Amino acid sequence: MDKRDVDAIAAWLSEKGLEGEGEIALLHGFCERCQAAGLALGRAIVIIDTLHPIYEGRGFRWREDDSDEQPLLEFTRDIGGSTEGWQSSPFYHLIQKGGGELRCRLHAGETAGFSAIEELGAEGQTDYFASVHLFAPDAILGEMDNLASRWTTAQPGGFSDDEVAALRYLTPLLGLAIKSASLARVPAAVVETYLGRDAGRRVLAGRMSRGIAETLHAVLWFSDMRGYTTLSETIASDQLIPLLNDYAEAVITAVHGAGGDVLKLMGDGTLAIFTDSDPAKACVAAMRAEADLRLRLAALNQRRSDAGQPVSTIYLGLHVGDVFYGNIGSPDRLDFTVVGQAVNEASRIASMCRSVDRHVLFSPSFYELLPAEEQAKLVSVGRFALRGVGRAQELFTLDPELVAAGDATEVRGG
């Protein structure tokens, strides 16, 4: 590998970094170009933290032997989990030192006391070069404060000094391109987590101006916890957040699993929508989510009861109507959500669950769109005047006999 090779690889990294090439493609393309230039890389890994509710960091791997090893590693947030493995790693050692590099000539038996490096030598690698680059304080985003990389070779005698110098020069350029690609993923993760999938994508697509909205015909899901106010006043404060998380997870998982989109979490309440070019299919999807939710709640309440924790259930109102979907707020503080009379009606229907002692209620407009086989699972609970709604409505619920027999769980159609 001579200077022309190094310059060509550096130019390729700059070009692909600006184009937005993905992390795996960047690493693999880099390693292949190094090999073509005579730098006999054997294995490589690059790790960078991320800003994500589930994943703490991501790692990208390459091997010259094209093994079945997965090129992507995703490190989950294991609160309270063991950190022994990480704290005994070379990367942790370098981070604690404030960055820098570590080289071990494996062919000469050097391991720096790390079992992970010793294992690489036992697998036929002859040299090891690792580095950690720390980000400046103003460049840190959340926990994204460094980029770590590791390179090995299996060639006899290990890396030459010129090859190590080339890696030392090129790794920051590769790291900059990978950091750019990783940062590009952060906004999507953040907005989809806090706004919902569809609203998040619309915001990232540029729908950020106040007043931009569209009329949407949708199934509206409005749910909240039974007895939440009493529970919040009687249970210990350190049990409240886990309680909310458990029931919110059951609701959100059921909604997402059926293709719905959660727009807003309001304390113990959840607002979600289901859309489809065929409104009947959206109704069937919401029915499927409701059936899944009941199964999840049964398992959740059993687990919490066995652990001596307070239990609850979910009241749910399902409605169909036209809503305004878009940006609402001030010029510099917006919320991307749905508003309109149909949203108010869905909320009122959910509130009626307490009065009629039913876990789920369906509006007449929802009922009328269902296929006949799904309508057959519902029964009327009567006509009710909903607060803030001009006319009384006939509401429906799942047939208690079918629920008791377990025949209301399977949802067909759609």
PDB file of N, CA and C in Angstrom, residues 8-44:
ATOM      1  N   ALA A   8      -6.327   7.468  -2.536  1.00  0.00           N
ATOM      2  CA  ALA A   8      -7.522   7.017  -3.259  1.00  0.00           C
ATOM      3  C   ALA A   8      -8.598   6.531  -2.286  1.00  0.00           C
ATOM      4  N   ILE A   9      -8.179   5.812  -1.255  1.00  0.00           N
ATOM      5  CA  ILE A   9      -9.143   5.334  -0.258  1.00  0.00           C
ATOM      6  C   ILE A   9      -9.716   6.509   0.524  1.00  0.00           C
ATOM      7  N   ALA A  10      -8.864   7.486   0.850  1.00  0.00           N
ATOM      8  CA  ALA A  10      -9.339   8.674   1.568  1.00  0.00           C
ATOM      9  C   ALA A  10     -10.371   9.431   0.734  1.00  0.00           C
ATOM     10  N   ALA A  11     -10.117   9.558  -0.572  1.00  0.00           N
ATOM     11  CA  ALA A  11     -11.060  10.250  -1.451  1.00  0.00           C
ATOM     12  C   ALA A  11     -12.382   9.480  -1.536  1.00  0.00           C
ATOM     13  N   TRP A  12     -12.290   8.145  -1.591  1.00  0.00           N
ATOM     14  CA  TRP A  12     -13.508   7.319  -1.635  1.00  0.00           C
ATOM     15  C   TRP A  12     -14.326   7.498  -0.361  1.00  0.00           C
ATOM     16  N   LEU A  13     -13.663   7.538   0.782  1.00  0.00           N
ATOM     17  CA  LEU A  13     -14.362   7.729   2.054  1.00  0.00           C
ATOM     18  C   LEU A  13     -15.064   9.082   2.096  1.00  0.00           C
ATOM     19  N   SER A  14     -14.394  10.116   1.610  1.00  0.00           N
ATOM     20  CA  SER A  14     -15.005  11.448   1.600  1.00  0.00           C
ATOM     21  C   SER A  14     -16.245  11.468   0.718  1.00  0.00           C
ATOM     22  N   GLU A  15     -16.128  10.865  -0.464  1.00  0.00           N
ATOM     23  CA  GLU A  15     -17.248  10.847  -1.400  1.00  0.00           C
ATOM     24  C   GLU A  15     -18.437  10.077  -0.830  1.00  0.00           C
ATOM     25  N   LYS A  16     -18.169   8.870  -0.326  1.00  0.00           N
ATOM     26  CA  LYS A  16     -19.260   8.031   0.177  1.00  0.00           C
ATOM     27  C   LYS A  16     -19.862   8.600   1.469  1.00  0.00           C
ATOM     28  N   GLY A  17     -19.027   9.243   2.271  1.00  0.00           N
ATOM     29  CA  GLY A  17     -19.551   9.863   3.478  1.00  0.00           C
ATOM     30  C   GLY A  17     -20.529  10.969   3.155  1.00  0.00           C
ATOM     31  N   LEU A  18     -20.204  11.797   2.150  1.00  0.00           N
ATOM     32  CA  LEU A  18     -21.102  12.873   1.741  1.00  0.00           C
ATOM     33  C   LEU A  18     -22.358  12.328   1.072  1.00  0.00           C
ATOM     34  N   GLU A  19     -22.231  11.204   0.374  1.00  0.00           N
ATOM     35  CA  GLU A  19     -23.392  10.609  -0.295  1.00  0.00           C
ATOM     36  C   GLU A  19     -24.359   9.964   0.692  1.00  0.00           C
ATOM     37  N   GLY A  20     -23.877   9.708   1.916  1.00  0.00           N
ATOM     38  CA  GLY A  20     -24.740   9.071   2.901  1.00  0.00           C
ATOM     39  C   GLY A  20     -24.721   7.557   2.854  1.00  0.00           C
ATOM     40  N   GLU A  21     -23.613   6.983   2.421  1.00  0.00           N
ATOM     41  CA  GLU A  21     -23.483   5.522   2.401  1.00  0.00           C
ATOM     42  C   GLU A  21     -23.690   4.963   3.804  1.00  0.00           C
ATOM     43  N   GLY A  22     -24.296   3.777   3.907  1.00  0.00           N
ATOM     44  CA  GLY A  22     -24.542   3.149   5.196  1.00  0.00           C
ATOM     45  C   GLY A  22     -23.275   2.642   5.851  1.00  0.00           C
ATOM     46  N   GLU A  23     -23.357   2.417   7.163  1.00  0.00           N
ATOM     47  CA  GLU A  23     -22.166   2.047   7.930  1.00  0.00           C
ATOM     48  C   GLU A  23     -21.550   0.727   7.472  1.00  0.00           C
ATOM     49  N   ILE A  24     -22.374  -0.284   7.249  1.00  0.00           N
ATOM     50  CA  ILE A  24     -21.843  -1.588   6.844  1.00  0.00           C
ATOM     51  C   ILE A  24     -21.174  -1.482   5.482  1.00  0.00           C
ATOM     52  N   ALA A  25     -21.820  -0.801   4.539  1.00  0.00           N
ATOM     53  CA  ALA A  25     -21.234  -0.636   3.210  1.00  0.00           C
ATOM     54  C   ALA A  25     -19.928   0.152   3.281  1.00  0.00           C
ATOM     55  N   LEU A  26     -19.856   1.140   4.159  1.00  0.00           N
ATOM     56  CA  LEU A  26     -18.616   1.904   4.320  1.00  0.00           C
ATOM     57  C   LEU A  26     -17.485   1.019   4.823  1.00  0.00           C
ATOM     58  N   LEU A  27     -17.760   0.247   5.881  1.00  0.00           N
ATOM     59  CA  LEU A  27     -16.713  -0.606   6.446  1.00  0.00           C
ATOM     60  C   LEU A  27     -16.279  -1.668   5.452  1.00  0.00           C
ATOM     61  N   HIS A  28     -17.227  -2.337   4.820  1.00  0.00           N
ATOM     62  CA  HIS A  28     -16.876  -3.406   3.884  1.00  0.00           C
ATOM     63  C   HIS A  28     -16.136  -2.851   2.670  1.00  0.00           C
ATOM     64  N   GLY A  29     -16.609  -1.716   2.153  1.00  0.00           N
ATOM     65  CA  GLY A  29     -15.916  -1.112   1.020  1.00  0.00           C
ATOM     66  C   GLY A  29     -14.508  -0.677   1.379  1.00  0.00           C
ATOM     67  N   PHE A  30     -14.336  -0.147   2.585  1.00  0.00           N
ATOM     68  CA  PHE A  30     -13.011   0.261   3.056  1.00  0.00           C
ATOM     69  C   PHE A  30     -12.077  -0.941   3.140  1.00  0.00           C
ATOM     70  N   CYS A  31     -12.539  -2.018   3.772  1.00  0.00           N
ATOM     71  CA  CYS A  31     -11.690  -3.201   3.946  1.00  0.00           C
ATOM     72  C   CYS A  31     -11.329  -3.828   2.601  1.00  0.00           C
ATOM     73  N   GLU A  32     -12.274  -3.878   1.689  1.00  0.00           N
ATOM     74  CA  GLU A  32     -11.997  -4.452   0.372  1.00  0.00           C
ATOM     75  C   GLU A  32     -10.980  -3.613  -0.389  1.00  0.00           C
ATOM     76  N   ARG A  33     -11.045  -2.317  -0.263  1.00  0.00           N
ATOM     77  CA  ARG A  33     -10.076  -1.454  -0.939  1.00  0.00           C
ATOM     78  C   ARG A  33      -8.698  -1.555  -0.294  1.00  0.00           C
ATOM     79  N   CYS A  34      -8.668  -1.703   1.022  1.00  0.00           N
ATOM     80  CA  CYS A  34      -7.382  -1.920   1.686  1.00  0.00           C
ATOM     81  C   CYS A  34      -6.747  -3.221   1.214  1.00  0.00           C
ATOM     82  N   GLN A  35      -7.548  -4.268   1.116  1.00  0.00           N
ATOM     83  CA  GLN A  35      -7.027  -5.547   0.645  1.00  0.00           C
ATOM     84  C   GLN A  35      -6.504  -5.440  -0.782  1.00  0.00           C
ATOM     85  N   ALA A  36      -7.255  -4.770  -1.635  1.00  0.00           N
ATOM     86  CA  ALA A  36      -6.836  -4.621  -3.029  1.00  0.00           C
ATOM     87  C   ALA A  36      -5.531  -3.848  -3.138  1.00  0.00           C
ATOM     88  N   ALA A  37      -5.274  -2.976  -2.155  1.00  0.00           N
ATOM     89  CA  ALA A  37      -4.038  -2.189  -2.151  1.00  0.00           C
ATOM     90  C   ALA A  37      -2.891  -2.921  -1.468  1.00  0.00           C
ATOM     91  N   GLY A  38      -3.136  -4.136  -0.969  1.00  0.00           N
ATOM     92  CA  GLY A  38      -2.073  -4.929  -0.374  1.00  0.00           C
ATOM     93  C   GLY A  38      -2.063  -4.981   1.134  1.00  0.00           C
ATOM     94  N   LEU A  39      -3.012  -4.304   1.799  1.00  0.00           N
ATOM     95  CA  LEU A  39      -3.090  -4.363   3.253  1.00  0.00           C
ATOM     96  C   LEU A  39      -4.007  -5.542   3.605  1.00  0.00           C
ATOM     97  N   ALA A  40      -3.395  -6.625   4.071  1.00  0.00           N
ATOM     98  CA  ALA A  40      -4.113  -7.894   4.236  1.00  0.00           C
ATOM     99  C   ALA A  40      -4.907  -7.927   5.541  1.00  0.00           C
ATOM    100  N   LEU A  41      -5.993  -7.183   5.579  1.00  0.00           N
ATOM    101  CA  LEU A  41      -6.847  -7.210   6.765  1.00  0.00           C
ATOM    102  C   LEU A  41      -7.502  -8.580   6.912  1.00  0.00           C
ATOM    103  N   GLY A  42      -7.609  -9.023   8.173  1.00  0.00           N
ATOM    104  CA  GLY A  42      -8.269 -10.295   8.440  1.00  0.00           C
ATOM    105  C   GLY A  42      -9.657 -10.109   9.010  1.00  0.00           C
ATOM    106  N   ARG A  43      -9.759  -9.204   9.984  1.00  0.00           N
ATOM    107  CA  ARG A  43     -11.040  -8.919  10.619  1.00  0.00           C
ATOM    108  C   ARG A  43     -11.077  -7.439  11.002  1.00  0.00           C
ATOM    109  N   ALA A  44     -12.296  -6.913  11.087  1.00  0.00           N
ATOM    110  CA  ALA A  44     -12.448  -5.503  11.470  1.00  0.00           C
ATOM    111  C   ALA A  44     -13.780  -5.316  12.176  1.00  0.00           C
TER     112      ALA A  44
END
